[in-house]
Tab-separated table of C-alpha atoms in Angstrom:
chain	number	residue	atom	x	y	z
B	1	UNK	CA	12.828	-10.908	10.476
B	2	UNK	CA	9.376	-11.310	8.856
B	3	UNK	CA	7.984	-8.988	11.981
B	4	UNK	CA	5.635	-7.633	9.129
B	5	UNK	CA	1.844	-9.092	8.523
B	6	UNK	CA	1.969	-11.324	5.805
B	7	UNK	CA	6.335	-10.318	4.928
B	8	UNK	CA	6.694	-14.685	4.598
B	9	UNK	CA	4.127	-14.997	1.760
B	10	UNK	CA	5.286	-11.445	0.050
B	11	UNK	CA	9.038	-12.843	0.271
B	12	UNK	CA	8.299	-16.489	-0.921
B	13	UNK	CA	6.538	-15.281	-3.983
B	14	UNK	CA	9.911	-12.934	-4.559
B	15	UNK	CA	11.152	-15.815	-4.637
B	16	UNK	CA	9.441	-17.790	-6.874
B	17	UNK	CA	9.837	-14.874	-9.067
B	18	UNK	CA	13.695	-15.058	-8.804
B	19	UNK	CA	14.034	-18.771	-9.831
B	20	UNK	CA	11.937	-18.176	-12.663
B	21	UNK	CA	8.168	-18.912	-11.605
B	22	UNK	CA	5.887	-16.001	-13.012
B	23	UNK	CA	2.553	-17.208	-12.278
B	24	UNK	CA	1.309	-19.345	-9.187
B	25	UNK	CA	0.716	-22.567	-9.954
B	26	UNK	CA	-2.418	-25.097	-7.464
B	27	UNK	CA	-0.824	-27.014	-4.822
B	28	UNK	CA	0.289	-30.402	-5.337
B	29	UNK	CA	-1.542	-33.863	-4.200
B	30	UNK	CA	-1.451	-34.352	-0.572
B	31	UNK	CA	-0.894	-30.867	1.187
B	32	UNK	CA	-3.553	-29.971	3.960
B	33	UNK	CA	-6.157	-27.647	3.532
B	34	UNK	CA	-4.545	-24.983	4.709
B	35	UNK	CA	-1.623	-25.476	2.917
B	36	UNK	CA	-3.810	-25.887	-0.110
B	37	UNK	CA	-4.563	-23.091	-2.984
B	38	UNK	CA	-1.930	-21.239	-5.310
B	39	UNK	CA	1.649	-21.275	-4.495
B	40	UNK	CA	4.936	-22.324	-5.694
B	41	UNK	CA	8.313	-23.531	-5.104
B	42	UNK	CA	10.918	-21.746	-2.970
B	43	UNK	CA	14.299	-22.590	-1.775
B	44	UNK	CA	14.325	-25.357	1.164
B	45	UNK	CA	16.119	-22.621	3.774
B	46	UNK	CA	13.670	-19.898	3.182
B	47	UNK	CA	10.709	-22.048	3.449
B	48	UNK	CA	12.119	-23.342	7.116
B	49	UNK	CA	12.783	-19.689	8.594
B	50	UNK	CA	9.513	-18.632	7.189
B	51	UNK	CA	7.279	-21.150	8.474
B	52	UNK	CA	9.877	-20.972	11.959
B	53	UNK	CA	8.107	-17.500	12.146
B	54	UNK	CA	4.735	-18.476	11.723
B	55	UNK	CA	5.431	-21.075	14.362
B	56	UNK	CA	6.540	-19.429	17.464
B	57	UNK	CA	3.115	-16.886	16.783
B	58	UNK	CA	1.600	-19.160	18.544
B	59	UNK	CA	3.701	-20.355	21.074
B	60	UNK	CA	3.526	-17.144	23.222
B	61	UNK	CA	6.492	-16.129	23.890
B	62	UNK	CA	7.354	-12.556	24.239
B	63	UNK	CA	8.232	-11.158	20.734
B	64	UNK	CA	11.910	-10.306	21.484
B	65	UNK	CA	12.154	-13.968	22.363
B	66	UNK	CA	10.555	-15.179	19.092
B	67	UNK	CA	12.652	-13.391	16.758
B	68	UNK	CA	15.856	-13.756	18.218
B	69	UNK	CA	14.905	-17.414	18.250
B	70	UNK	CA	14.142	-17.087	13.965
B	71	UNK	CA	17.279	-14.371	13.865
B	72	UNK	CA	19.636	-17.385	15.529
B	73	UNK	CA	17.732	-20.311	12.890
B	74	UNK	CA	18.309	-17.521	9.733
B	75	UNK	CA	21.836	-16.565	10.966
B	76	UNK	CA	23.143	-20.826	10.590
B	77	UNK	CA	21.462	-21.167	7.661
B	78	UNK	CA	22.346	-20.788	3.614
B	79	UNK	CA	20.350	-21.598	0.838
B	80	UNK	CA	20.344	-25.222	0.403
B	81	UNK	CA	19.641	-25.248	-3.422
B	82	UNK	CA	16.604	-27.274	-3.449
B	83	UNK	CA	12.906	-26.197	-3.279
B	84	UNK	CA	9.376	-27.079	-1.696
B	85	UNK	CA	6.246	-25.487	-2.248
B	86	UNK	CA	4.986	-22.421	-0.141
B	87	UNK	CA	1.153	-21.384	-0.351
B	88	UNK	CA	1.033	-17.962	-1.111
B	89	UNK	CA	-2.703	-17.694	-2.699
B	90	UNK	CA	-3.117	-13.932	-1.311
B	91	UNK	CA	-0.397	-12.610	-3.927
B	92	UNK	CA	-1.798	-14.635	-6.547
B	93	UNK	CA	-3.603	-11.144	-7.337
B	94	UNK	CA	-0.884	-9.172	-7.686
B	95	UNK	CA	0.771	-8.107	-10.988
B	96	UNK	CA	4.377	-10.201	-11.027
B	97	UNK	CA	5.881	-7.207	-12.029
B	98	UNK	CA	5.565	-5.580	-8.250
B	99	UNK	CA	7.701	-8.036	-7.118
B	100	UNK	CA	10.912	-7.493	-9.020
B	101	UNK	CA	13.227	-5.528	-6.669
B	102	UNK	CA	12.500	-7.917	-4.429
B	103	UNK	CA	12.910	-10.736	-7.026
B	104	UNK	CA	15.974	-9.149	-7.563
B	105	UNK	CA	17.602	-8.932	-4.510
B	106	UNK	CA	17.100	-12.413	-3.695
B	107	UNK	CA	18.602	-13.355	-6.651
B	108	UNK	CA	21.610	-11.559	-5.808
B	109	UNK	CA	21.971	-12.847	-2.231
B	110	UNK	CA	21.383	-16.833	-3.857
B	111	UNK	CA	24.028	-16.152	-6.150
B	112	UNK	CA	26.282	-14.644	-3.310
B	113	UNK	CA	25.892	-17.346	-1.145
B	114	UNK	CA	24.789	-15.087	1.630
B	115	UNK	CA	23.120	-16.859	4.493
B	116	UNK	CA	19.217	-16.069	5.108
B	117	UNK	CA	19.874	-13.619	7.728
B	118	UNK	CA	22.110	-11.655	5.123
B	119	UNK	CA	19.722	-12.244	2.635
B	120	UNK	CA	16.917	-10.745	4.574
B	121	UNK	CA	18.609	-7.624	5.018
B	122	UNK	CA	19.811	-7.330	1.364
B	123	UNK	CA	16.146	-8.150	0.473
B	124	UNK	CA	14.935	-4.428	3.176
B	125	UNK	CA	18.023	-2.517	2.079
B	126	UNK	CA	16.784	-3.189	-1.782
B	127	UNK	CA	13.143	-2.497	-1.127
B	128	UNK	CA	14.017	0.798	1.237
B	129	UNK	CA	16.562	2.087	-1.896
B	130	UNK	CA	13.381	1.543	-4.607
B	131	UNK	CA	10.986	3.629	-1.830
B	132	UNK	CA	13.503	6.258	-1.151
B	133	UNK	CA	14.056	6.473	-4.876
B	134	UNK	CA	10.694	7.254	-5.654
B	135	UNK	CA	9.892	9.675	-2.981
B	136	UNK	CA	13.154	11.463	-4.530
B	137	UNK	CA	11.834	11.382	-8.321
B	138	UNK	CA	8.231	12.056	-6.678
B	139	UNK	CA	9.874	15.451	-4.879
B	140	UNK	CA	12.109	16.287	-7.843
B	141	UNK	CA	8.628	16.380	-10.547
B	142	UNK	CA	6.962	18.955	-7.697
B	143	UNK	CA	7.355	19.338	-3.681
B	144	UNK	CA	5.122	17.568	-1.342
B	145	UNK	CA	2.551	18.631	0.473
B	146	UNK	CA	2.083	18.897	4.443
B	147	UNK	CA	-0.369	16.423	4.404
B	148	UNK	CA	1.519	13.771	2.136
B	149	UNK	CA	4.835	14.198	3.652
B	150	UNK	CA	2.640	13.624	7.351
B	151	UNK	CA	0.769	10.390	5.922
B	152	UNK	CA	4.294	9.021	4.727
B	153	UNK	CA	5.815	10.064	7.766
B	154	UNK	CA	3.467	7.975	10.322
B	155	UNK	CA	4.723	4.981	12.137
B	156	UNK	CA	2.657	2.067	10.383
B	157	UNK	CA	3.792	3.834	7.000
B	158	UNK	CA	7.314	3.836	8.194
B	159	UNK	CA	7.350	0.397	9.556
B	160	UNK	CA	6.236	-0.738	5.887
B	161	UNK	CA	8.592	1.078	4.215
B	162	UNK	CA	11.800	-0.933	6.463
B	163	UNK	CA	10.070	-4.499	5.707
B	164	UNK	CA	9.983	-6.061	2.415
B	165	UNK	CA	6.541	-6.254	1.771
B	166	UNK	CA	4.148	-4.156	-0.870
B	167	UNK	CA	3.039	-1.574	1.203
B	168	UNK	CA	6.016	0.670	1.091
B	169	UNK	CA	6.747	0.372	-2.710
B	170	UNK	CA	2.672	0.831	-3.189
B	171	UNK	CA	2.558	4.043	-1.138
B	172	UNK	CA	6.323	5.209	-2.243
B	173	UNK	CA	5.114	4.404	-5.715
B	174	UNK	CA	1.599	6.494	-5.520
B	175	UNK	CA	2.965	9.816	-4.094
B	176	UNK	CA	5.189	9.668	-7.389
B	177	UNK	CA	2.795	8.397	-9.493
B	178	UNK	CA	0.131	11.476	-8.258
B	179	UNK	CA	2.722	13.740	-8.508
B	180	UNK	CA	3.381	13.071	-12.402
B	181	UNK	CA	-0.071	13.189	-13.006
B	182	UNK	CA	-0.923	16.452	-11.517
B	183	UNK	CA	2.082	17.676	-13.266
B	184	UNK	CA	0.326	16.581	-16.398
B	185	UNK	CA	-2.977	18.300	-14.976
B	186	UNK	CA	-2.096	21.585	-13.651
B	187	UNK	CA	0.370	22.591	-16.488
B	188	UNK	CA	-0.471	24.252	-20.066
B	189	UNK	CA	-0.624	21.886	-22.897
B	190	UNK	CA	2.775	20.424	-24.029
B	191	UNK	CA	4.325	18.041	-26.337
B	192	UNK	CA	5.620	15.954	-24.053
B	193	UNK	CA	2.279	15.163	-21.975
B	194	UNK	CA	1.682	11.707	-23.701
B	195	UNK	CA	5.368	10.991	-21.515
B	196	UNK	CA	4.028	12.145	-18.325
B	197	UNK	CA	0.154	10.467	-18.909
B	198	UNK	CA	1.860	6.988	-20.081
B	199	UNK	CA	4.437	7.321	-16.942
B	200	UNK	CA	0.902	7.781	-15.030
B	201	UNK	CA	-0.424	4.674	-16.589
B	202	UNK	CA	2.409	2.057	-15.982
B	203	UNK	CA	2.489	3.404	-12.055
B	204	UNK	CA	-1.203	3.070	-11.915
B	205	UNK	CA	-0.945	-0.442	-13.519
B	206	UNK	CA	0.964	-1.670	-10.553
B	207	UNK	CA	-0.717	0.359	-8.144
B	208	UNK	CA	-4.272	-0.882	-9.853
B	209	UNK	CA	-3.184	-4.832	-10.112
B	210	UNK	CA	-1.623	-5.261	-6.495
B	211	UNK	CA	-4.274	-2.762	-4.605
B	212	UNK	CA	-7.544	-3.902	-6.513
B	213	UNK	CA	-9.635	-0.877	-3.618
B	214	UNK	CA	-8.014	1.164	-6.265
B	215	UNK	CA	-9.724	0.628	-9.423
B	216	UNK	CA	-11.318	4.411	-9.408
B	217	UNK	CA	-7.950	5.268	-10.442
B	218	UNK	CA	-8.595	4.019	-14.312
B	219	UNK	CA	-10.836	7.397	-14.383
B	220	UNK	CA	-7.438	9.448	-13.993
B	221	UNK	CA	-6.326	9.324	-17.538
B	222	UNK	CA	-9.421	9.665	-18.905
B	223	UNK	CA	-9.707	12.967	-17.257
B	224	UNK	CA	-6.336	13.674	-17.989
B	225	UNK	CA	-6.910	13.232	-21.828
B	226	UNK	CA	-10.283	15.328	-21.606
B	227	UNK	CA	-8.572	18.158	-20.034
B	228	UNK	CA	-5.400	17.961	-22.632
B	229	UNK	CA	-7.543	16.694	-25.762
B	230	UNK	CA	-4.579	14.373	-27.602
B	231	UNK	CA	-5.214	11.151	-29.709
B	232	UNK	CA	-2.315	9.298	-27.200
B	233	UNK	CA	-3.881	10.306	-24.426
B	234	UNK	CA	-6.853	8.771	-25.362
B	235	UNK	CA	-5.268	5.362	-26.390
B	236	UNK	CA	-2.876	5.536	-23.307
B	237	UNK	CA	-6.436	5.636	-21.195
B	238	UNK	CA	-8.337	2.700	-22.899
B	239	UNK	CA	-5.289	0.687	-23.272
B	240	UNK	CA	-4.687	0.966	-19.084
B	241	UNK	CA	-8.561	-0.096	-18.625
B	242	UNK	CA	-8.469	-2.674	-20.531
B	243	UNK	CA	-5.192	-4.040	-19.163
B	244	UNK	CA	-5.962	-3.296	-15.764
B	245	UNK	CA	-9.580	-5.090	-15.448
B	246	UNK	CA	-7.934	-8.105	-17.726
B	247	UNK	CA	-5.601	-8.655	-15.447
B	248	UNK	CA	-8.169	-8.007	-12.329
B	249	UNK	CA	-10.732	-10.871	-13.886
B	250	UNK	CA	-7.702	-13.496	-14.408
B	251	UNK	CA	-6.070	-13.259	-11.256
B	252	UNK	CA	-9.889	-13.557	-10.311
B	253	UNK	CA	-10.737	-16.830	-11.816
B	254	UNK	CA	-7.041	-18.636	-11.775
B	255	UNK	CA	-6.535	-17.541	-7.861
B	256	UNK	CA	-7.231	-20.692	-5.759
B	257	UNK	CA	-7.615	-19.268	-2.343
B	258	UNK	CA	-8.517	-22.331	0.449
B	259	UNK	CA	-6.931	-20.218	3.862
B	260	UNK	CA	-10.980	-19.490	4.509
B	261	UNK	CA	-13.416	-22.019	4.350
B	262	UNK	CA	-16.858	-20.016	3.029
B	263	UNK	CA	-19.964	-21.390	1.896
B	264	UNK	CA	-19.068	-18.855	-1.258
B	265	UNK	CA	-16.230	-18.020	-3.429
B	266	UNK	CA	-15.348	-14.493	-4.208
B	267	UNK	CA	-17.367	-14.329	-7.746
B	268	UNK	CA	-20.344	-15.482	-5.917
B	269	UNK	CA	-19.775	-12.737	-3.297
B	270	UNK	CA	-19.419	-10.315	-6.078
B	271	UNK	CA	-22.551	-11.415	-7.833
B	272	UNK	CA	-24.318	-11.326	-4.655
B	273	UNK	CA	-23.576	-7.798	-3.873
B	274	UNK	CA	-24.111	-6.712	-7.447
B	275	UNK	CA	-27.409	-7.871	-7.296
B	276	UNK	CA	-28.458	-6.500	-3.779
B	277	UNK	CA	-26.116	-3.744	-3.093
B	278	UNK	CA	-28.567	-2.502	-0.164
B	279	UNK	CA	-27.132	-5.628	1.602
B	280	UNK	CA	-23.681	-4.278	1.095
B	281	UNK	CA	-24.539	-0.490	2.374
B	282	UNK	CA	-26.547	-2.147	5.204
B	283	UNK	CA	-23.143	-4.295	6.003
B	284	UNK	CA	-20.591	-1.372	5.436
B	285	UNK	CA	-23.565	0.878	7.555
B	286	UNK	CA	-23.277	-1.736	10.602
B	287	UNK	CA	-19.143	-1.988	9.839
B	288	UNK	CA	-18.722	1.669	10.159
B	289	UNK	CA	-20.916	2.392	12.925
B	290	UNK	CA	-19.517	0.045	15.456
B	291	UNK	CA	-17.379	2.999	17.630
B	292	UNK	CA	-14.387	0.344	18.438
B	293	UNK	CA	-13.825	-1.049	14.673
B	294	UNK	CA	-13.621	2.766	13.777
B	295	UNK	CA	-10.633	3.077	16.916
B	296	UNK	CA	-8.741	0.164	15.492
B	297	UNK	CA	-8.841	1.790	12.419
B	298	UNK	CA	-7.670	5.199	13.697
B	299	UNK	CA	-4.989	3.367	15.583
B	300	UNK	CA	-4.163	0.965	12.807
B	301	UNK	CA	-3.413	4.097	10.290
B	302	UNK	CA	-1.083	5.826	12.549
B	303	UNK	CA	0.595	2.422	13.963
B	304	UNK	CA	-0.477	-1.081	15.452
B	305	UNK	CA	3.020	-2.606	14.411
B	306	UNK	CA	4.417	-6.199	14.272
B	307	UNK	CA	1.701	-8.534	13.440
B	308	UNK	CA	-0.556	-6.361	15.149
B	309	UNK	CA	0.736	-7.393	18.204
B	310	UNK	CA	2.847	-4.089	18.642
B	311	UNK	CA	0.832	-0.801	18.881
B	312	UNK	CA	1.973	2.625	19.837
B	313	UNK	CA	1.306	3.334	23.121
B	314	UNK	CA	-2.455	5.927	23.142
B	315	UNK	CA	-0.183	9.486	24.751
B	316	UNK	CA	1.580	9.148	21.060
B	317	UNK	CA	-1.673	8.642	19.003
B	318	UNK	CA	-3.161	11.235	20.767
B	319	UNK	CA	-0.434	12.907	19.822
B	320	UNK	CA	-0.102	12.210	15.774
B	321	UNK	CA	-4.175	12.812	15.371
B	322	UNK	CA	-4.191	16.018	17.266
B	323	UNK	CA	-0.794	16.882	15.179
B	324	UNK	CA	-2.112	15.822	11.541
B	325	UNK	CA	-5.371	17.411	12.326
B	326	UNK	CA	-3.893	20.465	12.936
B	327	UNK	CA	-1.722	20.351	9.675
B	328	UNK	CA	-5.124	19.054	7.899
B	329	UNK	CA	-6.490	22.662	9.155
B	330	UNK	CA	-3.296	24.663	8.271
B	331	UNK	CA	-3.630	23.109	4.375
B	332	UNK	CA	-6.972	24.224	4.201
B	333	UNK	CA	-6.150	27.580	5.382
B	334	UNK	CA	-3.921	27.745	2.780
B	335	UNK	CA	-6.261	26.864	0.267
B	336	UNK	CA	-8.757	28.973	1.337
B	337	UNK	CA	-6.570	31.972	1.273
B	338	UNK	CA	-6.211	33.119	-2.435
B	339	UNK	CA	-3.562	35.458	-0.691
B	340	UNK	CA	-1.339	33.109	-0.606
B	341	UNK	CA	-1.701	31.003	-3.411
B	342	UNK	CA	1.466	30.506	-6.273
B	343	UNK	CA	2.297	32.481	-9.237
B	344	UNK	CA	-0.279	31.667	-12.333
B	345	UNK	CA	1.608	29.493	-13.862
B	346	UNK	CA	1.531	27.109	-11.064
B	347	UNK	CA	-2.278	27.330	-9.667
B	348	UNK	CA	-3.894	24.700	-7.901
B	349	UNK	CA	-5.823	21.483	-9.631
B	350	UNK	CA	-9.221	23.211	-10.602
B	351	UNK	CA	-12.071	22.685	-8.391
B	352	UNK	CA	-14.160	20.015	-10.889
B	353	UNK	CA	-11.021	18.780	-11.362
B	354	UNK	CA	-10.599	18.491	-7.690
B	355	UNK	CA	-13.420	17.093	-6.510
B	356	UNK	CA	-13.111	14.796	-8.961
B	357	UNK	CA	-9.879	13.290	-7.938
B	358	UNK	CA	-11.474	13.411	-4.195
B	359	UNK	CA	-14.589	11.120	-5.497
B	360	UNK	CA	-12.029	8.403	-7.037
B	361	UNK	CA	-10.279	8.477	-3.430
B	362	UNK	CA	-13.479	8.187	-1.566
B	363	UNK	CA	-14.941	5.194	-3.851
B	364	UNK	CA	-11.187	3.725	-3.271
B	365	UNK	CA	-11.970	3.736	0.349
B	366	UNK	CA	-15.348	2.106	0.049
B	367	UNK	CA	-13.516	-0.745	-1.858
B	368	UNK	CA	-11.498	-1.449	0.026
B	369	UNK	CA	-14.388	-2.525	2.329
B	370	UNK	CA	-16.184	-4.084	-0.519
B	371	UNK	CA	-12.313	-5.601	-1.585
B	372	UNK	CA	-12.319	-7.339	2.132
B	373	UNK	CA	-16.151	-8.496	2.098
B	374	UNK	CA	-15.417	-10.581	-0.632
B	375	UNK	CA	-12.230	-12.469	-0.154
B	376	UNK	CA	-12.252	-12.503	4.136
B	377	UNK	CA	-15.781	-12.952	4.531
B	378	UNK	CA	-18.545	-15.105	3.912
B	379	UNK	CA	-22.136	-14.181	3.969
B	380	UNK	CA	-24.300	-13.446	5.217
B	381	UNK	CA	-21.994	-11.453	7.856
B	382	UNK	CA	-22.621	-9.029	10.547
B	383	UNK	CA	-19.561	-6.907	9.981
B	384	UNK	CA	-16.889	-6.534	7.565
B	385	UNK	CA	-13.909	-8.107	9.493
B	386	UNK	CA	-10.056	-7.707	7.903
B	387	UNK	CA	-9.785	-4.467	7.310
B	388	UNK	CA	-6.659	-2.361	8.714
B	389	UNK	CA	-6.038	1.200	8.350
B	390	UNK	CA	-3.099	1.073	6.748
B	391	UNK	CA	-5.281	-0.003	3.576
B	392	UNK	CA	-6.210	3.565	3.633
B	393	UNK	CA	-2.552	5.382	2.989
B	394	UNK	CA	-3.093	4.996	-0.825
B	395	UNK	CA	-6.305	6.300	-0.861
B	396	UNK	CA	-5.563	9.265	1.455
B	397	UNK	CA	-1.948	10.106	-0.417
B	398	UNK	CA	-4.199	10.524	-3.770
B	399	UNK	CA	-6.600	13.031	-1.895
B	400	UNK	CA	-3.551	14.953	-0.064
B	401	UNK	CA	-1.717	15.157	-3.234
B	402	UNK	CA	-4.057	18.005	-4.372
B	403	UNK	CA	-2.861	20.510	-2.063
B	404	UNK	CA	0.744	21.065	-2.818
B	405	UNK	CA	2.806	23.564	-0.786
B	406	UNK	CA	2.382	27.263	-0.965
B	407	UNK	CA	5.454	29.109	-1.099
B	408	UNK	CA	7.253	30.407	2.212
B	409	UNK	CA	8.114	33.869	0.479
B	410	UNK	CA	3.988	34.112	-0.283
B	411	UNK	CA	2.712	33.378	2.991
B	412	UNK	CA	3.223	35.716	6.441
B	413	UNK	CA	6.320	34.643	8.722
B	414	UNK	CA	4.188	33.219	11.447
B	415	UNK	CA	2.200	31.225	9.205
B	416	UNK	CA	5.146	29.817	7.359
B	417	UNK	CA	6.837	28.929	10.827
B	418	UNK	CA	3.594	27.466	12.341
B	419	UNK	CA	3.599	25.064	9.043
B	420	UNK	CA	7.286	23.920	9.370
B	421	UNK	CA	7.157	23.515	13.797
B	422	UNK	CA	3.893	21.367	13.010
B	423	UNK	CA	5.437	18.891	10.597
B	424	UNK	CA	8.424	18.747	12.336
B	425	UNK	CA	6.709	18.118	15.426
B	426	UNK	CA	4.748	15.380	13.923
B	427	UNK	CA	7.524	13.950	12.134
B	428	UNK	CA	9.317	14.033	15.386
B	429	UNK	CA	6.657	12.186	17.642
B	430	UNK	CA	6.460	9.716	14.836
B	431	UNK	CA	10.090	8.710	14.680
B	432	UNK	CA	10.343	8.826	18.656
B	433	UNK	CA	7.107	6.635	18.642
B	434	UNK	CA	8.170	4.198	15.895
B	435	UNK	CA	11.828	3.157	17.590
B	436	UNK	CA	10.267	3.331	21.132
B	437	UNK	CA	7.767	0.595	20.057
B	438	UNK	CA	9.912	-1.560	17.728
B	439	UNK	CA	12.538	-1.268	20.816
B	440	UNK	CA	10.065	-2.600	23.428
B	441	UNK	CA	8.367	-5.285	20.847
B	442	UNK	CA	11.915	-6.457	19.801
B	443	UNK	CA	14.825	-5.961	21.166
């Protein structure tokens, strides 16, 4: 239980959500510091196992230990019916909406009187069903391709999909929500495209307002209606702007965020860097050039699970980067030969069209730097320190998205078996590295 970075805050606000708090609200008189900032109220029992988590972090004992130890404490206990506050200022950016199943399914196990242990596996089972749902609907609108299906497929993005935190919904949510947009863009002109462009905009709205890196993706539907000129199209653009960055500069200004102590608040960080962004290249320059950052990043995309305190062991990410750089190569073959492209009628995103798409997931990527600079770290600062590479799935599922599958009947035999004994080798190694780690960590 909670064996995710960050799963206590993500769960409390759930529940806030599910006894009827929308919005955070500032802590009340007399908490510490670092208790301080936005939060709310949450049931009695699911504050105590929550903050029984947090607690044996730091008592070093082995992990198995610890959460058998907060397994045992969640197992006794039921929901006791009264409420104390929980600081949970880091999801006081996040759209409420994001939180429902999980809202939801807490809801369910209060009213059930399951005990917190139950309760925390209703909460995954919920989550996992919404992710599984959406890579369904996502495969049913058009197939995957190798390089999507690989960057689901990893360890870390596996991990996050079994724990009820964001990540899995958020990267569940944008293969679907890229795969109804390219829908939109790749097909002739139809009648029903304002239905596909305003699906687009309510998965980009949630993507948007709990992954703020991913701004660049307001461009989308503007291309979208430039490509498929339509009055709707237009409106279901500018209204998703104008939602999305009034939502961005509330959560902004009402977020009270006291976990860091900085000589600067956020808006002053952002005003800084606006005004000198030379000192922001110069910081992502000395961020990005520092050769054991860039390994924990590498390492932290394919899988440093647990609270980073559970990595795959180097033969296996060895492994998945030789494996996904080999299917990276075997996409681009594809794309490069027109041999083997589809039928007409189903031709890949055009190449402005393209690189356009790939400049949005690149900017995304530079955010999410610029995201971290502002809210973890003070200036001036040496390097930009907070950032994981899981913060990059989103980002790289948007880029992948633009290769979809060529068909097996199109391609030669050897090619089409290389393609399938390649994914299913690196799905393979990912699954066998996933349980072994979780195994060792754990149990």
């Amino acid at each position: 239980m909670f064996h995710s970075p960050d799963a206590h805050v993500h769960v409390a606000r759930a529940d806030m959500l599910a006894h009827g708090q929308v919005m955070l609200v500032p802590a009340p008189p007399g908490e510490p510091p670092q208790m301080g900032g936005s939060g709310g109220q949450v049931d009695q029992s699911l504050h105590a196992v929550a903050f029984l988590s947090l607690a044996l972090l730091d008592t070093g004992k082995p992990d198995a230990e610890r959460f058998r130890a907060v397994k045992a404490e969640a197992a006794s206990m039921g929901w006791s019916g009264s409420t104390r506050y929980f600081p949970a200022a880091g999801t006081g950016y996040y759209f409420p909406a994001v939180y429902l199943p999980h809202a939801a399914a807490l809801w369910a196990a209060r009213h059930l009187g399951l005990s917190m242990k139950a309760s925390y596996r209703l909460l995954v089972a919920t989550t996992l069903a919404v992710c599984l749902a959406l890579l369904a609907a996502a495969w049913r609108v058009r197939p995957p391709g190798l390089l999507v299906v690989a960057i689901v497929a990893t360890p870390m993005s596996l991990f996050q999909i079994l724990s009820p935190t964001l990540d899995g919904i958020t990267i569940c949510l944008a293969v679907y929500a890229m795969h109804v947009y390219l829908d939109a863009l790749d097909t002739p002109p139809a009648p029903d495209d304002w239905r596909k462009g305003l699906l687009f905009a309510l998965c980009a709205f949630l993507l948007i307002t709990s992954r703020t890196n991913l701004l660049p993706m307001l461009a989308l539907p503007f291309l979208l209606a430039w490509r498929k000129p339509s009055r709707a199209l237009w409106v279901i653009a500018i209204g998703l702007a104008l939602a999305t960055l009034a939502w961005t500069l509330f959560a902004l200004t009402a977020t009270i965020d006291t976990r860091l102590v900085r000589a600067h608040t956020s808006s002053q960080l952002i005003g800084i860097y606006l005004r000198d962004p030379a000192a922001f290249l110069q910081l992502l320059g000395r961020t990005l050039g520092d050769a054991p950052i860039l390994e924990f990043y590498l390492h932290s995309f394919f899988g440093i699970l647990g609270w980073l305190d559970a990595p795959i062991a180097r033969p296996w990410l060895v492994a998945l980067a030789a494996l996904f750089a080999a299917l990276g190569a075997t996409t681009a073959l594809q794309a490069w030969h027109k041999g083997w492209q589809r039928p007409p009628a189903a031709q890949p995103t055009r190449p402005v069209d393209r690189a356009v798409v790939l400049a949005l997931a690149t900017a995304s990527c530079v955010l999410v730097f610029l995201a971290l600079a502002v809210t973890w770290n003070d200036y001036p600062a040496t390097k930009i320190l907070g950032v994981q590479g899981r913060y990059f799935f989103v980002p790289a599922i948007i880029a992948a998205s633009l290769w979809r599958p060529v068909a097996l009947r199109s391609q030669p035999r050897a090619a089409a078996v290389l393609q399938a004994g390649l994914l299913a080798a690196f799905v393979g190694t990912s699954m066998l590295a996933l349980v072994g780690t979780l195994n060792a960590a754990y149990h």
